[in-house]
């Protein structure tokens, strides 16, 4: 099943998406997509784990050697926004790029989880676009606050699809299109550290809780984003996440 959260008539709703891609509320009533605003599909986001350089081809294009253990950093819930929503390009920067990533959403708490049991702790999967501001990438052990912690710059969604409905995730295609042009293409087969390893690794350090998310990294393929661009990150069997790039002035002017 695909599960999402939307704003409809100023009310937050938990909805499902059926096999015909109809949006259904808890009573089975169909909603018109034009009448909803997509929200982060995780109702109460927990810890957001993100992986740097977890695809060897991406490390290579950035002139870094592949890491020998996971390069993990944490993100705040302020970075999250929904499908078909705006994200902004900060003023006075040189280069901002997308990062299409498979996200595992934890559904069952656990500490010291074995690799063999890891997948049982996953509720399902979604897609995120973990934008990066390249101007401030300082070294191998990046990123710093200015690179990855800005409002709206981790769109996520459109939905969470149940783990069982996706099945094997070891070779899923990832693509990004900017204004219809294919600019990134890869496969989860190229992950350096796969998801069972990451769950085992992270749960040795801290208890994983329902609502925690693991963004598993991105393959190669960079393009500078500009206001007006439409970015679509798609992962096979999971979904396609659309984001609209606006200026910093427009983004904050629309909110305050």
mmCIF file with all atom_site columns, N, CA and C in Angstrom, residues 49 70 72 106 108-119 121 195-209 212 214:
data_model
loop_
_atom_site.group_PDB
_atom_site.id
_atom_site.type_symbol
_atom_site.label_atom_id
_atom_site.label_alt_id
_atom_site.label_comp_id
_atom_site.label_asym_id
_atom_site.label_entity_id
_atom_site.label_seq_id
_atom_site.pdbx_PDB_ins_code
_atom_site.Cartn_x
_atom_site.Cartn_y
_atom_site.Cartn_z
_atom_site.occupancy
_atom_site.B_iso_or_equiv
_atom_site.pdbx_formal_charge
_atom_site.auth_seq_id
_atom_site.auth_comp_id
_atom_site.auth_asym_id
_atom_site.auth_atom_id
_atom_site.pdbx_PDB_model_num
ATOM 1   N N  . UNK A 1 49  ? 18.782 10.256  9.134  1.00 0.00 ? 49  UNK A N  1
ATOM 2   C CA . UNK A 1 49  ? 20.160 9.887   8.837  1.00 0.00 ? 49  UNK A CA 1
ATOM 3   C C  . UNK A 1 49  ? 20.386 10.050  7.339  1.00 0.00 ? 49  UNK A C  1
ATOM 4   N N  . UNK A 1 70  ? 30.620 4.118   6.759  1.00 0.00 ? 70  UNK A N  1
ATOM 5   C CA . UNK A 1 70  ? 29.596 5.095   6.362  1.00 0.00 ? 70  UNK A CA 1
ATOM 6   C C  . UNK A 1 70  ? 29.902 6.502   6.860  1.00 0.00 ? 70  UNK A C  1
ATOM 7   N N  . UNK A 1 72  ? 28.025 9.363   7.848  1.00 0.00 ? 72  UNK A N  1
ATOM 8   C CA . UNK A 1 72  ? 26.648 9.643   8.247  1.00 0.00 ? 72  UNK A CA 1
ATOM 9   C C  . UNK A 1 72  ? 26.556 11.042  8.836  1.00 0.00 ? 72  UNK A C  1
ATOM 10  N N  . UNK A 1 106 ? 11.786 3.727   9.168  1.00 0.00 ? 106 UNK A N  1
ATOM 11  C CA . UNK A 1 106 ? 11.755 2.721   10.223 1.00 0.00 ? 106 UNK A CA 1
ATOM 12  C C  . UNK A 1 106 ? 10.346 2.605   10.794 1.00 0.00 ? 106 UNK A C  1
ATOM 13  N N  . UNK A 1 108 ? 9.713  -0.213  13.184 1.00 0.00 ? 108 UNK A N  1
ATOM 14  C CA . UNK A 1 108 ? 9.820  -1.030  14.396 1.00 0.00 ? 108 UNK A CA 1
ATOM 15  C C  . UNK A 1 108 ? 11.104 -0.661  15.111 1.00 0.00 ? 108 UNK A C  1
ATOM 16  N N  . UNK A 1 109 ? 10.996 -0.315  16.381 1.00 0.00 ? 109 UNK A N  1
ATOM 17  C CA . UNK A 1 109 ? 12.164 0.107   17.151 1.00 0.00 ? 109 UNK A CA 1
ATOM 18  C C  . UNK A 1 109 ? 13.153 -1.043  17.314 1.00 0.00 ? 109 UNK A C  1
ATOM 19  N N  . UNK A 1 110 ? 14.429 -0.675  17.480 1.00 0.00 ? 110 UNK A N  1
ATOM 20  C CA . UNK A 1 110 ? 15.426 -1.710  17.704 1.00 0.00 ? 110 UNK A CA 1
ATOM 21  C C  . UNK A 1 110 ? 16.795 -1.151  18.027 1.00 0.00 ? 110 UNK A C  1
ATOM 22  N N  . UNK A 1 111 ? 17.543 -1.894  18.798 1.00 0.00 ? 111 UNK A N  1
ATOM 23  C CA . UNK A 1 111 ? 18.940 -1.583  19.145 1.00 0.00 ? 111 UNK A CA 1
ATOM 24  C C  . UNK A 1 111 ? 19.761 -2.827  18.890 1.00 0.00 ? 111 UNK A C  1
ATOM 25  N N  . UNK A 1 112 ? 20.967 -2.633  18.358 1.00 0.00 ? 112 UNK A N  1
ATOM 26  C CA . UNK A 1 112 ? 21.851 -3.761  18.020 1.00 0.00 ? 112 UNK A CA 1
ATOM 27  C C  . UNK A 1 112 ? 21.145 -4.765  17.117 1.00 0.00 ? 112 UNK A C  1
ATOM 28  N N  . UNK A 1 113 ? 20.575 -4.235  16.058 1.00 0.00 ? 113 UNK A N  1
ATOM 29  C CA . UNK A 1 113 ? 19.844 -5.067  15.094 1.00 0.00 ? 113 UNK A CA 1
ATOM 30  C C  . UNK A 1 113 ? 20.855 -5.788  14.195 1.00 0.00 ? 113 UNK A C  1
ATOM 31  N N  . UNK A 1 114 ? 20.665 -7.077  14.007 1.00 0.00 ? 114 UNK A N  1
ATOM 32  C CA . UNK A 1 114 ? 21.562 -7.830  13.137 1.00 0.00 ? 114 UNK A CA 1
ATOM 33  C C  . UNK A 1 114 ? 21.223 -7.561  11.677 1.00 0.00 ? 114 UNK A C  1
ATOM 34  N N  . UNK A 1 115 ? 22.198 -7.750  10.817 1.00 0.00 ? 115 UNK A N  1
ATOM 35  C CA . UNK A 1 115 ? 21.965 -7.612  9.375  1.00 0.00 ? 115 UNK A CA 1
ATOM 36  C C  . UNK A 1 115 ? 20.824 -8.518  8.917  1.00 0.00 ? 115 UNK A C  1
ATOM 37  N N  . UNK A 1 116 ? 20.775 -9.712  9.481  1.00 0.00 ? 116 UNK A N  1
ATOM 38  C CA . UNK A 1 116 ? 19.765 -10.693 9.073  1.00 0.00 ? 116 UNK A CA 1
ATOM 39  C C  . UNK A 1 116 ? 18.345 -10.232 9.426  1.00 0.00 ? 116 UNK A C  1
ATOM 40  N N  . UNK A 1 117 ? 18.215 -9.477  10.508 1.00 0.00 ? 117 UNK A N  1
ATOM 41  C CA . UNK A 1 117 ? 16.899 -9.025  10.955 1.00 0.00 ? 117 UNK A CA 1
ATOM 42  C C  . UNK A 1 117 ? 16.572 -7.601  10.523 1.00 0.00 ? 117 UNK A C  1
ATOM 43  N N  . UNK A 1 118 ? 17.493 -6.949  9.836  1.00 0.00 ? 118 UNK A N  1
ATOM 44  C CA . UNK A 1 118 ? 17.379 -5.508  9.587  1.00 0.00 ? 118 UNK A CA 1
ATOM 45  C C  . UNK A 1 118 ? 16.113 -5.126  8.831  1.00 0.00 ? 118 UNK A C  1
ATOM 46  N N  . UNK A 1 119 ? 15.791 -5.869  7.788  1.00 0.00 ? 119 UNK A N  1
ATOM 47  C CA . UNK A 1 119 ? 14.684 -5.456  6.931  1.00 0.00 ? 119 UNK A CA 1
ATOM 48  C C  . UNK A 1 119 ? 13.333 -5.530  7.657  1.00 0.00 ? 119 UNK A C  1
ATOM 49  N N  . UNK A 1 121 ? 12.653 -4.252  10.337 1.00 0.00 ? 121 UNK A N  1
ATOM 50  C CA . UNK A 1 121 ? 12.444 -2.992  11.055 1.00 0.00 ? 121 UNK A CA 1
ATOM 51  C C  . UNK A 1 121 ? 12.020 -1.857  10.129 1.00 0.00 ? 121 UNK A C  1
ATOM 52  N N  . UNK A 1 195 ? 21.478 -1.311  2.677  1.00 0.00 ? 195 UNK A N  1
ATOM 53  C CA . UNK A 1 195 ? 20.577 -0.944  3.763  1.00 0.00 ? 195 UNK A CA 1
ATOM 54  C C  . UNK A 1 195 ? 20.693 -1.864  4.979  1.00 0.00 ? 195 UNK A C  1
ATOM 55  N N  . UNK A 1 196 ? 20.745 -3.185  4.823  1.00 0.00 ? 196 UNK A N  1
ATOM 56  C CA . UNK A 1 196 ? 20.922 -4.026  6.012  1.00 0.00 ? 196 UNK A CA 1
ATOM 57  C C  . UNK A 1 196 ? 22.188 -3.678  6.795  1.00 0.00 ? 196 UNK A C  1
ATOM 58  N N  . UNK A 1 197 ? 23.275 -3.384  6.087  1.00 0.00 ? 197 UNK A N  1
ATOM 59  C CA . UNK A 1 197 ? 24.509 -2.980  6.769  1.00 0.00 ? 197 UNK A CA 1
ATOM 60  C C  . UNK A 1 197 ? 24.290 -1.683  7.528  1.00 0.00 ? 197 UNK A C  1
ATOM 61  N N  . UNK A 1 198 ? 23.619 -0.717  6.901  1.00 0.00 ? 198 UNK A N  1
ATOM 62  C CA . UNK A 1 198 ? 23.424 0.582   7.536  1.00 0.00 ? 198 UNK A CA 1
ATOM 63  C C  . UNK A 1 198 ? 22.562 0.476   8.792  1.00 0.00 ? 198 UNK A C  1
ATOM 64  N N  . UNK A 1 199 ? 21.521 -0.349  8.731  1.00 0.00 ? 199 UNK A N  1
ATOM 65  C CA . UNK A 1 199 ? 20.669 -0.529  9.913  1.00 0.00 ? 199 UNK A CA 1
ATOM 66  C C  . UNK A 1 199 ? 21.459 -1.177  11.044 1.00 0.00 ? 199 UNK A C  1
ATOM 67  N N  . UNK A 1 200 ? 22.245 -2.177  10.722 1.00 0.00 ? 200 UNK A N  1
ATOM 68  C CA . UNK A 1 200 ? 23.090 -2.802  11.745 1.00 0.00 ? 200 UNK A CA 1
ATOM 69  C C  . UNK A 1 200 ? 24.073 -1.794  12.327 1.00 0.00 ? 200 UNK A C  1
ATOM 70  N N  . UNK A 1 201 ? 24.699 -1.022  11.458 1.00 0.00 ? 201 UNK A N  1
ATOM 71  C CA . UNK A 1 201 ? 25.707 -0.038  11.873 1.00 0.00 ? 201 UNK A CA 1
ATOM 72  C C  . UNK A 1 201 ? 25.095 1.046   12.757 1.00 0.00 ? 201 UNK A C  1
ATOM 73  N N  . UNK A 1 202 ? 23.989 1.625   12.308 1.00 0.00 ? 202 UNK A N  1
ATOM 74  C CA . UNK A 1 202 ? 23.368 2.723   13.055 1.00 0.00 ? 202 UNK A CA 1
ATOM 75  C C  . UNK A 1 202 ? 22.798 2.247   14.388 1.00 0.00 ? 202 UNK A C  1
ATOM 76  N N  . UNK A 1 203 ? 22.213 1.053   14.400 1.00 0.00 ? 203 UNK A N  1
ATOM 77  C CA . UNK A 1 203 ? 21.584 0.566   15.631 1.00 0.00 ? 203 UNK A CA 1
ATOM 78  C C  . UNK A 1 203 ? 22.592 0.113   16.672 1.00 0.00 ? 203 UNK A C  1
ATOM 79  N N  . UNK A 1 204 ? 23.841 -0.046  16.276 1.00 0.00 ? 204 UNK A N  1
ATOM 80  C CA . UNK A 1 204 ? 24.889 -0.273  17.271 1.00 0.00 ? 204 UNK A CA 1
ATOM 81  C C  . UNK A 1 204 ? 25.166 0.998   18.064 1.00 0.00 ? 204 UNK A C  1
ATOM 82  N N  . UNK A 1 205 ? 24.917 2.144   17.433 1.00 0.00 ? 205 UNK A N  1
ATOM 83  C CA . UNK A 1 205 ? 25.233 3.440   18.032 1.00 0.00 ? 205 UNK A CA 1
ATOM 84  C C  . UNK A 1 205 ? 24.051 4.000   18.813 1.00 0.00 ? 205 UNK A C  1
ATOM 85  N N  . UNK A 1 206 ? 22.849 3.825   18.273 1.00 0.00 ? 206 UNK A N  1
ATOM 86  C CA . UNK A 1 206 ? 21.666 4.393   18.916 1.00 0.00 ? 206 UNK A CA 1
ATOM 87  C C  . UNK A 1 206 ? 20.451 3.552   18.579 1.00 0.00 ? 206 UNK A C  1
ATOM 88  N N  . UNK A 1 207 ? 19.429 3.659   19.402 1.00 0.00 ? 207 UNK A N  1
ATOM 89  C CA . UNK A 1 207 ? 18.181 2.939   19.150 1.00 0.00 ? 207 UNK A CA 1
ATOM 90  C C  . UNK A 1 207 ? 17.460 3.577   17.967 1.00 0.00 ? 207 UNK A C  1
ATOM 91  N N  . UNK A 1 208 ? 17.080 2.753   17.001 1.00 0.00 ? 208 UNK A N  1
ATOM 92  C CA . UNK A 1 208 ? 16.267 3.231   15.902 1.00 0.00 ? 208 UNK A CA 1
ATOM 93  C C  . UNK A 1 208 ? 14.803 3.190   16.323 1.00 0.00 ? 208 UNK A C  1
ATOM 94  N N  . UNK A 1 209 ? 14.070 4.259   15.977 1.00 0.00 ? 209 UNK A N  1
ATOM 95  C CA . UNK A 1 209 ? 12.685 4.407   16.409 1.00 0.00 ? 209 UNK A CA 1
ATOM 96  C C  . UNK A 1 209 ? 11.757 4.556   15.203 1.00 0.00 ? 209 UNK A C  1
ATOM 97  N N  . UNK A 1 212 ? 12.022 7.272   12.231 1.00 0.00 ? 212 UNK A N  1
ATOM 98  C CA . UNK A 1 212 ? 13.379 7.554   11.769 1.00 0.00 ? 212 UNK A CA 1
ATOM 99  C C  . UNK A 1 212 ? 13.480 7.236   10.283 1.00 0.00 ? 212 UNK A C  1
ATOM 100 N N  . UNK A 1 214 ? 16.326 6.759   6.886  1.00 0.00 ? 214 UNK A N  1
ATOM 101 C CA . UNK A 1 214 ? 17.696 6.586   6.409  1.00 0.00 ? 214 UNK A CA 1
ATOM 102 C C  . UNK A 1 214 ? 17.709 6.910   4.921  1.00 0.00 ? 214 UNK A C  1
#
